[in-house]
mmCIF file of C-alpha atoms in Angstrom:
data_model
loop_
_atom_site.group_PDB
_atom_site.id
_atom_site.type_symbol
_atom_site.label_atom_id
_atom_site.label_comp_id
_atom_site.label_asym_id
_atom_site.label_seq_id
_atom_site.Cartn_x
_atom_site.Cartn_y
_atom_site.Cartn_z
ATOM 1 C CA MET A 191 3.294 -115.303 78.979
ATOM 2 C CA ALA A 192 2.342 -111.918 80.391
ATOM 3 C CA ILE A 193 0.930 -113.552 83.513
ATOM 4 C CA LEU A 194 4.464 -113.778 84.879
ATOM 5 C CA HIS A 195 4.527 -110.000 85.449
ATOM 6 C CA PHE A 196 8.282 -109.674 85.149
ATOM 7 C CA SER A 197 9.860 -106.239 85.060
ATOM 8 C CA SER A 198 10.800 -104.839 81.690
ATOM 9 C CA SER A 199 14.481 -105.268 82.500
ATOM 10 C CA SER A 200 14.126 -108.894 83.547
ATOM 11 C CA PRO A 201 16.283 -111.391 81.644
ATOM 12 C CA ILE A 202 13.394 -113.829 81.859
ATOM 13 C CA LEU A 203 11.200 -111.394 79.961
ATOM 14 C CA ARG A 204 13.929 -110.998 77.380
ATOM 15 C CA ILE A 205 13.991 -114.784 76.946
ATOM 16 C CA ILE A 206 10.208 -114.821 76.546
ATOM 17 C CA HIS A 207 10.396 -112.184 73.820
ATOM 18 C CA SER A 208 13.425 -113.714 72.130
ATOM 19 C CA PRO A 209 13.164 -115.018 68.569
ATOM 20 C CA PRO A 210 11.402 -118.393 68.424
ATOM 21 C CA ARG A 211 14.598 -120.247 67.544
ATOM 22 C CA LYS A 212 16.114 -119.204 70.878
ATOM 23 C CA ILE A 213 13.019 -120.287 72.759
ATOM 24 C CA TRP A 214 13.146 -123.652 71.012
ATOM 25 C CA ALA A 215 16.838 -123.995 71.833
ATOM 26 C CA LEU A 216 16.165 -123.229 75.466
ATOM 27 C CA GLN A 217 13.279 -125.666 75.633
ATOM 28 C CA ASP A 218 15.338 -128.363 74.011
ATOM 29 C CA SER A 219 18.144 -127.831 76.556
ATOM 30 C CA ILE A 220 16.319 -127.881 79.310
ATOM 31 C CA LYS A 221 4.030 -130.296 106.439
ATOM 32 C CA THR A 222 4.592 -126.599 107.381
ATOM 33 C CA GLN A 223 6.826 -126.794 110.531
ATOM 34 C CA LYS A 224 5.513 -125.115 113.658
ATOM 35 C CA ASN A 225 8.944 -123.896 114.699
ATOM 36 C CA LEU A 226 9.303 -121.513 111.784
ATOM 37 C CA ILE A 227 9.231 -118.775 114.361
ATOM 38 C CA THR A 228 9.653 -115.266 113.040
ATOM 39 C CA THR A 229 7.930 -113.463 110.171
ATOM 40 C CA ASP A 230 9.422 -110.323 108.619
ATOM 41 C CA SER A 231 8.878 -108.506 105.347
ATOM 42 C CA VAL A 232 10.851 -106.848 102.606
ATOM 43 C CA SER A 233 9.623 -105.015 99.534
ATOM 44 C CA SER A 234 10.355 -105.419 95.831
ATOM 45 C CA PHE A 235 11.758 -108.349 93.939
ATOM 46 C CA SER A 236 12.070 -108.071 90.190
ATOM 47 C CA PHE A 237 12.431 -111.712 89.197
ATOM 48 C CA CYS A 238 13.397 -115.050 90.642
ATOM 49 C CA PRO A 239 17.171 -114.688 90.850
ATOM 50 C CA CYS A 240 18.128 -118.227 91.598
ATOM 51 C CA GLY A 241 18.571 -121.411 89.694
ATOM 52 C CA ARG A 242 21.635 -123.436 88.923
ATOM 53 C CA ARG A 243 22.226 -125.891 86.130
ATOM 54 C CA HIS A 244 22.674 -129.446 87.430
ATOM 55 C CA PHE A 245 25.050 -130.469 84.735
ATOM 56 C CA ILE A 246 28.449 -131.719 84.194
ATOM 57 C CA GLY A 247 30.338 -133.092 87.178
ATOM 58 C CA ALA A 248 32.252 -132.146 90.221
ATOM 59 C CA MET A 249 35.870 -131.149 89.989
ATOM 60 C CA THR A 250 38.253 -133.804 91.251
ATOM 61 C CA SER A 251 41.684 -132.224 91.591
ATOM 62 C CA ILE A 252 42.859 -128.911 93.027
ATOM 63 C CA PRO A 253 46.351 -129.124 94.491
ATOM 64 C CA PHE A 254 45.884 -127.015 97.605
ATOM 65 C CA LEU A 255 42.432 -128.192 98.731
ATOM 66 C CA PRO A 256 41.369 -131.375 100.556
ATOM 67 C CA ILE A 257 39.255 -132.905 97.812
ATOM 68 C CA SER A 258 39.158 -136.586 98.591
ATOM 69 C CA PRO A 259 36.061 -136.784 100.768
ATOM 70 C CA SER A 260 35.960 -139.881 102.942
ATOM 71 C CA SER A 261 32.206 -140.332 102.647
ATOM 72 C CA ALA A 262 31.134 -138.157 99.699
ATOM 73 C CA SER A 263 29.678 -139.927 96.699
ATOM 74 C CA THR A 264 31.271 -138.509 93.567
ATOM 75 C CA SER A 265 30.977 -141.457 91.195
ATOM 76 C CA THR A 266 30.394 -140.876 87.512
ATOM 77 C CA GLU A 267 27.101 -142.755 87.842
ATOM 78 C CA ASP A 268 25.880 -140.351 90.538
ATOM 79 C CA LEU A 269 26.853 -137.295 88.524
ATOM 80 C CA GLU A 270 25.162 -138.667 85.421
ATOM 81 C CA ARG A 271 22.000 -139.102 87.490
ATOM 82 C CA LEU A 272 22.134 -135.525 88.794
ATOM 83 C CA ARG A 273 22.914 -133.749 85.549
ATOM 84 C CA PRO A 274 20.100 -132.970 83.073
ATOM 85 C CA GLN A 275 19.527 -135.239 80.133
ATOM 86 C CA THR A 276 20.281 -132.362 77.743
ATOM 87 C CA PRO A 277 23.028 -129.983 78.932
ATOM 88 C CA LYS A 278 22.319 -126.309 78.373
ATOM 89 C CA PRO A 279 24.263 -124.561 75.602
ATOM 90 C CA ASP A 280 27.147 -122.234 76.358
ATOM 91 C CA TRP A 281 25.184 -119.161 75.277
ATOM 92 C CA TYR A 282 22.552 -119.893 77.948
ATOM 93 C CA GLU A 283 25.137 -120.322 80.696
ATOM 94 C CA GLU A 284 26.852 -117.084 79.717
ATOM 95 C CA PHE A 285 23.533 -115.264 79.471
ATOM 96 C CA PHE A 286 22.399 -116.501 82.865
ATOM 97 C CA ALA A 287 25.698 -115.515 84.499
ATOM 98 C CA TRP A 288 25.485 -112.063 82.910
ATOM 99 C CA SER A 289 21.862 -111.602 83.994
ATOM 100 C CA MET A 290 22.647 -112.617 87.570
ATOM 101 C CA ASN A 291 25.432 -110.054 87.597
ATOM 102 C CA THR A 292 23.354 -107.197 86.166
ATOM 103 C CA GLU A 293 19.774 -107.788 87.366
ATOM 104 C CA MET A 294 20.200 -108.416 91.089
ATOM 105 C CA GLU A 295 20.816 -104.953 92.493
ATOM 106 C CA SER A 296 17.276 -104.251 93.675
ATOM 107 C CA TYR A 297 16.958 -107.628 95.329
ATOM 108 C CA GLU A 298 20.301 -107.292 97.109
ATOM 109 C CA LYS A 299 19.287 -103.877 98.465
ATOM 110 C CA GLU A 300 16.054 -105.274 99.856
ATOM 111 C CA ILE A 301 17.604 -108.342 101.447
ATOM 112 C CA SER A 302 20.781 -106.688 102.752
ATOM 113 C CA ASP A 303 19.566 -106.239 106.341
ATOM 114 C CA TYR A 304 18.812 -109.942 106.601
ATOM 115 C CA LYS A 305 22.157 -110.889 105.142
ATOM 116 C CA MET A 306 24.077 -108.588 107.478
ATOM 117 C CA LYS A 307 22.418 -110.219 110.482
ATOM 118 C CA LEU A 308 23.173 -113.689 109.169
ATOM 119 C CA PHE A 309 26.803 -113.010 108.316
ATOM 120 C CA ASP A 310 27.340 -111.560 111.783
ATOM 121 C CA ASN A 311 27.071 -115.159 112.970
ATOM 122 C CA LEU A 312 30.382 -115.900 111.257
ATOM 123 C CA VAL A 313 32.481 -113.102 112.760
ATOM 124 C CA GLY A 314 35.057 -114.592 115.098
ATOM 125 C CA LYS A 315 33.726 -118.087 114.447
ATOM 126 C CA ALA A 316 34.778 -118.910 110.893
ATOM 127 C CA GLU A 317 37.979 -118.577 108.913
ATOM 128 C CA LYS A 318 37.333 -121.166 106.205
ATOM 129 C CA VAL A 319 33.944 -120.721 104.516
ATOM 130 C CA LEU A 320 32.284 -122.722 101.758
ATOM 131 C CA GLU A 321 29.580 -121.007 99.710
ATOM 132 C CA ILE A 322 27.418 -123.289 97.603
ATOM 133 C CA GLY A 323 25.930 -121.766 94.465
ATOM 134 C CA ILE A 324 28.235 -118.785 94.793
ATOM 135 C CA GLY A 325 27.068 -117.388 91.470
ATOM 136 C CA THR A 326 28.509 -113.976 90.688
ATOM 137 C CA GLY A 327 29.599 -113.388 94.288
ATOM 138 C CA PRO A 328 26.975 -110.958 95.676
ATOM 139 C CA ASN A 329 27.816 -112.038 99.233
ATOM 140 C CA PHE A 330 31.483 -111.076 99.202
ATOM 141 C CA LYS A 331 30.754 -107.649 100.653
ATOM 142 C CA TYR A 332 29.447 -109.356 103.801
ATOM 143 C CA TYR A 333 32.683 -111.273 104.290
ATOM 144 C CA THR A 334 34.797 -108.164 104.806
ATOM 145 C CA ALA A 335 34.166 -108.066 108.576
ATOM 146 C CA ILE A 336 35.517 -111.613 109.028
ATOM 147 C CA PRO A 337 39.290 -111.662 109.738
ATOM 148 C CA ASN A 338 41.719 -114.241 108.321
ATOM 149 C CA LEU A 339 39.080 -115.469 105.917
ATOM 150 C CA SER A 340 39.389 -117.871 103.007
ATOM 151 C CA VAL A 341 36.376 -118.642 100.810
ATOM 152 C CA ILE A 342 35.699 -121.681 98.660
ATOM 153 C CA GLY A 343 32.868 -121.136 96.201
ATOM 154 C CA ILE A 344 31.210 -123.915 94.212
ATOM 155 C CA ASP A 345 28.811 -123.489 91.328
ATOM 156 C CA PRO A 346 27.672 -125.761 88.460
ATOM 157 C CA ASN A 347 27.853 -122.841 86.011
ATOM 158 C CA ALA A 348 31.513 -122.271 85.177
ATOM 159 C CA ARG A 349 30.657 -118.921 83.570
ATOM 160 C CA MET A 350 30.037 -117.522 87.058
ATOM 161 C CA GLU A 351 33.716 -117.682 87.967
ATOM 162 C CA SER A 352 34.918 -114.497 86.287
ATOM 163 C CA TYR A 353 32.105 -112.479 87.866
ATOM 164 C CA ALA A 354 32.724 -114.040 91.285
ATOM 165 C CA ARG A 355 36.439 -113.286 91.119
ATOM 166 C CA LYS A 356 35.727 -109.674 90.244
ATOM 167 C CA SER A 357 33.313 -109.406 93.196
ATOM 168 C CA ALA A 358 35.907 -110.914 95.512
ATOM 169 C CA GLU A 359 38.526 -108.434 94.329
ATOM 170 C CA GLU A 360 36.152 -105.490 94.765
ATOM 171 C CA ALA A 361 35.426 -106.664 98.322
ATOM 172 C CA GLY A 362 39.136 -106.675 99.095
ATOM 173 C CA LEU A 363 39.630 -110.437 99.271
ATOM 174 C CA LYS A 364 43.076 -111.504 98.112
ATOM 175 C CA PRO A 365 43.075 -113.774 95.044
ATOM 176 C CA GLU A 366 44.805 -116.529 96.993
ATOM 177 C CA ASP A 367 42.008 -116.444 99.575
ATOM 178 C CA PHE A 368 39.274 -117.336 97.098
ATOM 179 C CA THR A 369 38.928 -120.659 95.309
ATOM 180 C CA PHE A 370 36.232 -121.350 92.716
ATOM 181 C CA ILE A 371 35.288 -124.994 92.116
ATOM 182 C CA HIS A 372 33.067 -126.137 89.268
ATOM 183 C CA ALA A 373 30.919 -128.575 91.255
ATOM 184 C CA LEU A 374 27.512 -129.648 92.519
ATOM 185 C CA GLY A 375 26.039 -129.040 95.957
ATOM 186 C CA GLU A 376 24.918 -132.676 95.974
ATOM 187 C CA SER A 377 28.505 -133.880 95.705
ATOM 188 C CA ILE A 378 30.879 -131.394 97.341
ATOM 189 C CA PRO A 379 34.525 -132.276 96.584
ATOM 190 C CA LEU A 380 35.843 -131.479 100.074
ATOM 191 C CA GLU A 381 36.819 -133.666 103.003
ATOM 192 C CA ASP A 382 34.633 -134.319 106.014
ATOM 193 C CA ALA A 383 34.639 -131.592 108.705
ATOM 194 C CA SER A 384 36.874 -129.382 106.569
ATOM 195 C CA VAL A 385 35.129 -125.972 106.757
ATOM 196 C CA ASP A 386 33.994 -123.716 109.591
ATOM 197 C CA ALA A 387 30.845 -122.457 107.873
ATOM 198 C CA VAL A 388 28.669 -123.032 104.832
ATOM 199 C CA VAL A 389 26.698 -120.243 103.142
ATOM 200 C CA GLY A 390 23.734 -120.827 100.829
ATOM 201 C CA THR A 391 21.582 -118.018 99.452
ATOM 202 C CA LEU A 392 18.931 -118.739 96.819
ATOM 203 C CA VAL A 393 20.406 -122.076 95.842
ATOM 204 C CA LEU A 394 18.370 -124.901 97.434
ATOM 205 C CA CYS A 395 15.443 -124.016 95.181
ATOM 206 C CA SER A 396 17.395 -125.340 92.229
ATOM 207 C CA VAL A 397 19.625 -128.195 93.340
ATOM 208 C CA ALA A 398 18.545 -131.576 92.009
ATOM 209 C CA ASP A 399 18.342 -133.165 95.458
ATOM 210 C CA VAL A 400 17.754 -130.940 98.513
ATOM 211 C CA THR A 401 18.193 -133.709 101.103
ATOM 212 C CA ARG A 402 21.439 -134.887 99.585
ATOM 213 C CA THR A 403 22.768 -131.324 99.435
ATOM 214 C CA LEU A 404 21.936 -130.724 103.097
ATOM 215 C CA ASN A 405 23.644 -133.990 104.033
ATOM 216 C CA GLU A 406 26.727 -132.834 102.143
ATOM 217 C CA ILE A 407 26.653 -129.528 104.017
ATOM 218 C CA LYS A 408 26.522 -131.376 107.327
ATOM 219 C CA ARG A 409 29.357 -133.647 106.235
ATOM 220 C CA VAL A 410 31.828 -130.919 105.287
ATOM 221 C CA LEU A 411 31.051 -128.740 108.328
ATOM 222 C CA ARG A 412 33.301 -129.218 111.337
ATOM 223 C CA PRO A 413 31.628 -129.996 114.664
ATOM 224 C CA GLY A 414 30.148 -126.742 115.921
ATOM 225 C CA GLY A 415 30.224 -125.255 112.436
ATOM 226 C CA THR A 416 27.507 -122.959 111.086
ATOM 227 C CA PHE A 417 25.222 -123.054 108.051
ATOM 228 C CA ILE A 418 23.538 -119.745 107.138
ATOM 229 C CA PHE A 419 20.858 -119.543 104.479
ATOM 230 C CA ILE A 420 18.192 -117.463 102.700
ATOM 231 C CA GLU A 421 15.775 -119.224 100.330
ATOM 232 C CA HIS A 422 12.440 -118.562 98.655
ATOM 233 C CA VAL A 423 9.856 -121.262 99.337
ATOM 234 C CA ALA A 424 6.336 -122.446 98.576
ATOM 235 C CA ALA A 425 3.381 -120.440 99.800
ATOM 236 C CA GLU A 426 0.951 -121.951 102.304
ATOM 237 C CA ASP A 427 -1.066 -124.909 101.036
ATOM 238 C CA GLY A 428 -4.591 -124.032 99.963
ATOM 239 C CA THR A 429 -3.852 -120.380 99.181
ATOM 240 C CA PHE A 430 -4.386 -118.726 95.821
ATOM 241 C CA LEU A 431 -0.680 -117.886 95.750
ATOM 242 C CA ARG A 432 0.164 -121.571 96.042
ATOM 243 C CA LEU A 433 -2.161 -122.326 93.137
ATOM 244 C CA VAL A 434 -0.354 -119.702 91.040
ATOM 245 C CA GLN A 435 3.005 -121.199 92.005
ATOM 246 C CA ASN A 436 1.831 -124.680 91.031
ATOM 247 C CA VAL A 437 0.804 -123.389 87.610
ATOM 248 C CA LEU A 438 3.979 -121.407 86.982
ATOM 249 C CA ASP A 439 6.470 -123.899 88.431
ATOM 250 C CA PRO A 440 7.212 -125.856 85.220
ATOM 251 C CA LEU A 441 7.823 -122.654 83.241
ATOM 252 C CA GLN A 442 9.899 -121.223 86.059
ATOM 253 C CA GLN A 443 12.222 -124.203 85.912
ATOM 254 C CA VAL A 444 12.791 -123.564 82.205
ATOM 255 C CA VAL A 445 13.355 -119.809 82.212
ATOM 256 C CA ALA A 446 15.076 -119.552 85.627
ATOM 257 C CA ASP A 447 17.679 -122.287 85.203
ATOM 258 C CA GLY A 448 16.069 -125.059 87.212
ATOM 259 C CA CYS A 449 14.462 -122.971 89.957
ATOM 260 C CA HIS A 450 11.446 -124.525 91.738
ATOM 261 C CA LEU A 451 8.673 -122.345 93.178
ATOM 262 C CA THR A 452 7.048 -124.950 95.424
ATOM 263 C CA ARG A 453 9.795 -126.356 97.615
ATOM 264 C CA HIS A 454 9.419 -126.487 101.415
ATOM 265 C CA THR A 455 13.055 -125.669 102.055
ATOM 266 C CA GLY A 456 12.557 -124.542 105.637
ATOM 267 C CA GLU A 457 11.043 -127.902 106.500
ATOM 268 C CA SER A 458 13.864 -129.704 104.703
ATOM 269 C CA ILE A 459 16.462 -127.856 106.775
ATOM 270 C CA LEU A 460 14.665 -128.749 109.999
ATOM 271 C CA GLU A 461 14.288 -132.358 108.902
ATOM 272 C CA ALA A 462 18.029 -132.558 108.161
ATOM 273 C CA ARG A 463 18.521 -132.594 111.953
ATOM 274 C CA PHE A 464 21.672 -130.555 112.326
ATOM 275 C CA ASN A 465 23.405 -131.592 115.554
ATOM 276 C CA GLY A 466 23.005 -128.156 117.144
ATOM 277 C CA GLY A 467 19.533 -127.535 115.748
ATOM 278 C CA ALA A 468 18.289 -124.912 113.305
ATOM 279 C CA ASP A 469 16.676 -121.506 113.711
ATOM 280 C CA VAL A 470 14.450 -121.059 110.649
ATOM 281 C CA LYS A 471 12.557 -117.802 110.219
ATOM 282 C CA LYS A 472 10.090 -116.496 107.648
ATOM 283 C CA ALA A 473 10.223 -113.348 105.541
ATOM 284 C CA SER A 474 7.612 -112.077 103.090
ATOM 285 C CA LEU A 475 8.181 -109.941 100.010
ATOM 286 C CA SER A 476 5.470 -107.464 99.142
ATOM 287 C CA ARG A 477 5.905 -107.400 95.362
ATOM 288 C CA PHE A 478 5.886 -110.153 92.717
ATOM 289 C CA ALA A 479 3.905 -112.261 95.131
ATOM 290 C CA TYR A 480 4.445 -115.595 93.397
ATOM 291 C CA ILE A 481 7.890 -115.692 95.052
ATOM 292 C CA SER A 482 7.040 -113.707 98.155
ATOM 293 C CA SER A 483 7.622 -116.440 100.729
ATOM 294 C CA HIS A 484 11.184 -116.712 102.033
ATOM 295 C CA VAL A 485 12.945 -118.498 104.875
ATOM 296 C CA TYR A 486 16.269 -117.561 106.395
ATOM 297 C CA GLY A 487 18.288 -118.527 109.412
ATOM 298 C CA VAL A 488 21.148 -120.466 110.950
ATOM 299 C CA ALA A 489 21.772 -124.171 111.527
ATOM 300 C CA TYR A 490 24.482 -125.495 113.820
ATOM 301 C CA ASN A 491 26.404 -128.683 113.172
#
């Protein structure tokens, strides 16, 4: 297990060194595009901070939100297909929410310049924003420059809500301007063309169906709306790093709540064919190389 090279404070390492009964419980529950145009680098990443449990089902009634999508598929059969065969126990969901809230500081410092540039695309252009996989709300501090803002956050881990609400409050967002919905990115319970922007950071690595999630993003975005994203992705084919990712990917999915190391998310975003096109750029992390490859950018509906 030491080949993972996690930091001593990593929650993943703590899982690995947990008593065997916890490990058993966890186990039981559980074409590169040429127009990827810009390569940048950041330094230091302590562990893969993404992953979402594809569980339970989407919420179906909130009185003040448009939640009867005209073309979204939210049938029980679809949700059963997307959720795991064995739902994760409550202690895992609470642990993962806690770890996301306490272990992300170094990553957020390193990625902050990229996020500031991306969120600048929303200033003056978005008042109603949907964030998929909102987690504990690390992006709220970037919303403060956007006037008249309301945020809808969805996440399949209900334990994230209390942390997200605290982050929203600390960022100065009024409670009535933030709505948390317990839901899946593959089946967003909002009407067509109902939001000005969609935000996704470190979430497409762990949804059950990337294409379906991107189609849902396109559906709920109004014409001219914006999708901003940052995701870690697979290394180049044929490299030693890619070989390492291939080996570690199954374990990563177990200890990092469904996160995949070998997805070509940048290509998927380009292939989704957003009406206004997509600007997908590369970034490279210099530490913990097995997750060094990132893409970030903006797509226009």
